[in-house]
């Protein structure tokens, strides 16, 4: 398969490398910044451009791998006479944004991608959508060459997956940061809580999360909760988060 990648960041880099490892040919990289296009093009051994009028028209797949905010403008300025399938890899962007093209769809990996960290796509359940049944099945077949866990889902389902990913990834990470700062304030190392982070993550791999919930809220231990709140009385934002999350845990007892 001949593939054009539009974008030069984390997702574009990982997808480009993964496609090449599967034997596909990256035939062009586009980025609005020529230096970025050339850098990824050099790594993937193909031409790069910052001029959408020079976009190849006869590739099999056009992967849009830019920020969600950049997708609408890029789509509107792309040539419409593209023969291949145009896809984006966003979790929160509706597939309909691509409907100016004849064939289009979505290949979304619910995973945080960083250039400097190797990603094993075989462990990621890609979420696939297509403009019609044939396109959807073609994209699912492609996604399953990355991961056998890939599934078909509509835009609403994909948004639910994206929001869930934000909660378990981004929201949990800011809680880790709160803990880091609290420990640092008391001359303690974050290493002290790294084991319990791993323990919790391992438990939810095989259980419904609420069934392995622990701590003072699920036990109804008001005394300990009040000690915690008094301890962080100089941190009203953290107090509010603590109370809100504790309330949600208590509701599910």
Coordinates of C-alpha atoms in Angstrom, one line a residue:
X1 CA 0.0 0.0 0.0
X2 CA 1.3 3.5 -0.9
X3 CA 0.6 6.0 1.9
X4 CA 0.8 9.7 2.3
X5 CA 1.1 11.1 5.9
X6 CA -0.1 14.5 6.7
X7 CA 1.6 15.6 9.9
X8 CA 5.1 15.2 11.3
X9 CA 4.6 14.8 15.1
X10 CA 4.3 11.9 17.5
X11 CA 1.4 10.1 15.8
X12 CA 2.7 10.7 12.3
X13 CA 6.1 9.3 13.3
X14 CA 4.8 6.2 15.0
X15 CA 2.3 5.4 12.2
X16 CA 5.0 5.9 9.6
X17 CA 7.4 3.6 11.3
X18 CA 4.7 1.0 11.9
X19 CA 3.5 1.1 8.3
X20 CA 7.0 0.6 7.0
X21 CA 7.6 -2.3 9.3
X22 CA 4.5 -4.0 7.8
X23 CA 5.9 -3.5 4.3
X24 CA 3.9 -0.5 3.2
X25 CA 5.5 2.3 1.3
X26 CA 5.4 5.9 2.7
X27 CA 5.4 7.9 -0.5
X28 CA 5.1 11.5 0.9
X29 CA 5.1 13.5 4.1
X30 CA 3.2 16.8 4.4
X31 CA 3.7 19.3 7.1
X32 CA 2.9 23.0 7.2
X33 CA 6.5 23.5 8.3
X34 CA 8.9 22.5 5.6
X35 CA 11.7 21.6 8.1
X36 CA 9.4 19.2 10.0
X37 CA 8.2 17.6 6.8
X38 CA 11.8 17.1 5.6
X39 CA 12.9 15.7 9.0
X40 CA 10.3 12.9 9.0
X41 CA 10.6 12.4 5.3
X42 CA 14.3 11.8 5.8
X43 CA 13.7 9.3 8.5
X44 CA 11.1 7.5 6.4
X45 CA 13.1 7.8 3.2
X46 CA 10.5 9.6 1.1
X47 CA 9.8 13.1 -0.2
X48 CA 8.5 15.9 2.0
X49 CA 6.5 19.0 1.2
X50 CA 4.8 22.0 2.9
X51 CA 2.7 22.7 -0.2
X52 CA -0.7 21.0 -0.4
X53 CA -1.0 21.7 -4.1
X54 CA 1.9 19.3 -4.5
X55 CA 0.2 16.5 -2.6
X56 CA 0.3 13.2 -4.6
X57 CA -3.2 12.3 -5.8
X58 CA -2.8 8.5 -6.5
X59 CA -1.8 7.0 -3.1
X60 CA -3.9 4.3 -1.5
X61 CA -4.2 5.9 1.9
X62 CA -3.9 9.5 3.2
X63 CA -3.4 9.6 7.0
X64 CA -4.1 12.9 8.7
X65 CA -2.1 12.9 11.9
X66 CA -2.3 16.4 13.2
X67 CA -3.8 18.0 16.3
X68 CA -7.6 18.0 16.5
X69 CA -7.7 21.8 16.2
X70 CA -5.7 21.6 12.9
X71 CA -7.9 19.0 11.2
X72 CA -10.7 21.2 9.9
X73 CA -8.4 23.7 8.2
X74 CA -6.2 21.0 6.7
X75 CA -9.2 19.1 5.4
X76 CA -10.7 22.2 3.8
X77 CA -7.4 23.0 2.0
X78 CA -6.5 19.5 0.8
X79 CA -7.1 18.7 -2.9
X80 CA -10.5 17.1 -3.4
X81 CA -9.5 14.9 -6.3
X82 CA -7.8 12.3 -4.1
X83 CA -8.3 8.7 -5.3
X84 CA -7.3 6.9 -2.1
X85 CA -9.0 6.6 1.3
X86 CA -8.6 9.7 3.5
X87 CA -8.5 8.9 7.3
X88 CA -7.7 10.8 10.5
X89 CA -6.5 9.2 13.7
X90 CA -8.3 11.4 16.2
X91 CA -10.5 10.1 19.0
X92 CA -12.6 13.2 19.4
X93 CA -13.2 14.3 15.8
X94 CA -16.3 13.1 14.0
X95 CA -15.7 11.1 10.8
X96 CA -18.1 13.4 9.0
X97 CA -15.5 16.1 8.8
X98 CA -13.9 14.1 5.9
X99 CA -17.1 13.9 3.9
X100 CA -15.8 16.1 1.1
X101 CA -13.7 13.2 0.0
X102 CA -15.2 10.1 -1.9
X103 CA -13.7 7.5 0.5
X104 CA -12.8 8.3 4.1
X105 CA -12.7 6.9 7.6
X106 CA -10.9 6.8 10.9
X107 CA -8.1 4.7 12.5
X108 CA -7.9 5.8 16.1
X109 CA -5.4 4.2 18.6
X110 CA -6.5 5.0 22.2
X111 CA -2.9 5.5 23.3
X112 CA -0.6 8.3 24.3
X113 CA 2.2 8.5 21.7
X114 CA 5.6 10.1 22.3
X115 CA 8.4 10.2 19.8
X116 CA 11.0 9.0 22.3
X117 CA 9.1 6.0 23.6
X118 CA 8.6 2.8 21.6
X119 CA 5.0 1.8 21.1
X120 CA 3.9 -1.8 20.6
X121 CA 0.9 -1.3 18.3
X122 CA 0.0 -5.0 18.7
X123 CA -1.3 -4.3 22.2
X124 CA -3.5 -1.4 21.2
X125 CA -7.2 -2.0 20.2
X126 CA -7.5 0.3 17.2
X127 CA -10.9 1.9 16.7
X128 CA -12.0 1.9 13.1
X129 CA -14.8 3.7 11.2
X130 CA -15.5 4.0 7.4
X131 CA -17.7 6.0 5.1
X132 CA -19.4 2.8 3.9
X133 CA -19.3 -0.9 4.8
X134 CA -16.6 -1.7 2.2
X135 CA -14.3 1.1 3.4
X136 CA -14.9 0.2 7.0
X137 CA -14.0 -3.4 6.4
X138 CA -10.9 -2.5 4.4
X139 CA -9.7 -0.2 7.2
X140 CA -10.4 -2.8 9.8
X141 CA -8.4 -5.3 7.9
X142 CA -5.5 -2.8 7.8
X143 CA -5.8 -2.1 11.5
X144 CA -5.8 -5.7 12.3
X145 CA -2.4 -6.0 10.7
X146 CA -1.3 -3.7 13.6
X147 CA -3.4 -5.3 16.3
X148 CA -5.8 -8.3 16.3
X149 CA -7.8 -6.4 19.0
X150 CA -8.9 -3.7 16.6
X151 CA -12.7 -3.1 16.4
X152 CA -15.3 -1.3 14.3
X153 CA -17.1 1.6 16.2
X154 CA -19.0 4.7 15.3
X155 CA -18.0 8.3 16.1
X156 CA -20.1 8.4 19.3
X157 CA -18.5 5.2 20.6
X158 CA -15.0 6.5 19.6
X159 CA -15.7 9.7 21.6
X160 CA -16.6 7.6 24.6
X161 CA -13.4 5.7 24.2
X162 CA -11.4 8.9 23.9
X163 CA -13.1 10.5 27.0
X164 CA -12.4 7.3 28.9
X165 CA -8.8 7.4 27.8
X166 CA -8.5 11.0 29.1
X167 CA -9.9 10.0 32.5
X168 CA -7.7 7.0 33.0
X169 CA -4.6 8.6 31.5
X170 CA -4.6 12.4 31.8
X171 CA -6.7 12.8 34.9
X172 CA -4.8 10.0 36.8
X173 CA -1.5 11.6 35.8
X174 CA -2.4 15.0 37.3
X175 CA -3.3 13.1 40.5
X176 CA 0.1 11.6 40.4
X177 CA 1.5 15.1 40.1
X178 CA -0.5 16.3 43.2
X179 CA 1.0 13.3 45.1
X180 CA 4.5 14.1 43.8
X181 CA 4.2 17.7 45.0
X182 CA 2.8 16.8 48.4
X183 CA 5.6 14.3 49.0
X184 CA 8.3 16.7 47.8
X185 CA 6.9 19.3 50.1
X186 CA 7.6 16.9 53.0
X187 CA 11.0 15.9 51.8
X188 CA 9.8 12.5 50.5
X189 CA 10.4 10.6 47.3
X190 CA 7.7 9.8 44.7
X191 CA 9.3 6.4 44.6
X192 CA 7.4 5.6 47.8
X193 CA 4.1 5.5 45.9
X194 CA 5.2 4.0 42.6
X195 CA 4.6 0.4 43.8
X196 CA 1.0 1.2 44.7
X197 CA 0.4 2.9 41.3
X198 CA 1.6 -0.3 39.6
X199 CA -0.5 -2.5 41.9
X200 CA -3.7 -0.5 41.1
X201 CA -3.0 -0.6 37.4
X202 CA -2.4 -4.4 37.5
X203 CA -5.7 -5.0 39.4
X204 CA -7.9 -3.2 36.8
X205 CA -6.5 -5.4 34.0
X206 CA -8.7 -8.2 35.2
X207 CA -11.4 -6.7 37.4
X208 CA -14.1 -4.1 37.2
X209 CA -12.5 -1.1 38.9
X210 CA -15.0 -0.5 41.7
X211 CA -14.7 -4.2 42.8
X212 CA -11.0 -3.6 43.7
X213 CA -11.6 -0.1 45.3
X214 CA -9.8 0.4 48.6
X215 CA -9.2 3.3 50.9
X216 CA -11.1 5.3 53.6
X217 CA -14.0 6.4 51.4
X218 CA -15.1 2.9 50.4
X219 CA -14.7 1.9 54.1
X220 CA -16.8 4.8 55.3
X221 CA -13.8 6.0 57.4
X222 CA -14.9 9.6 58.0
X223 CA -12.2 10.2 60.7
X224 CA -9.3 9.5 58.3
X225 CA -10.9 11.5 55.5
X226 CA -11.2 14.5 57.9
X227 CA -7.5 14.1 58.9
X228 CA -6.6 14.2 55.2
X229 CA -8.6 17.3 54.5
X230 CA -7.1 19.1 57.5
X231 CA -3.6 18.1 56.4
X232 CA -4.2 19.8 53.0
X233 CA -6.2 22.8 54.4
X234 CA -3.7 25.1 52.6
X235 CA -4.6 23.5 49.3
X236 CA -8.3 24.3 48.6
X237 CA -8.2 22.9 45.0
X238 CA -6.8 19.6 46.2
X239 CA -9.4 19.6 49.0
X240 CA -12.2 20.0 46.5
X241 CA -10.8 17.2 44.3
X242 CA -10.4 14.9 47.3
X243 CA -14.0 15.5 48.5
X244 CA -15.5 15.1 45.0
X245 CA -13.7 11.8 44.3
X246 CA -14.4 10.5 47.8
X247 CA -18.1 11.3 47.3
X248 CA -18.1 9.3 44.0
X249 CA -16.4 6.4 45.7
X250 CA -18.9 6.4 48.6
X251 CA -21.9 6.5 46.2
X252 CA -20.7 3.2 44.6
X253 CA -20.3 1.3 47.9

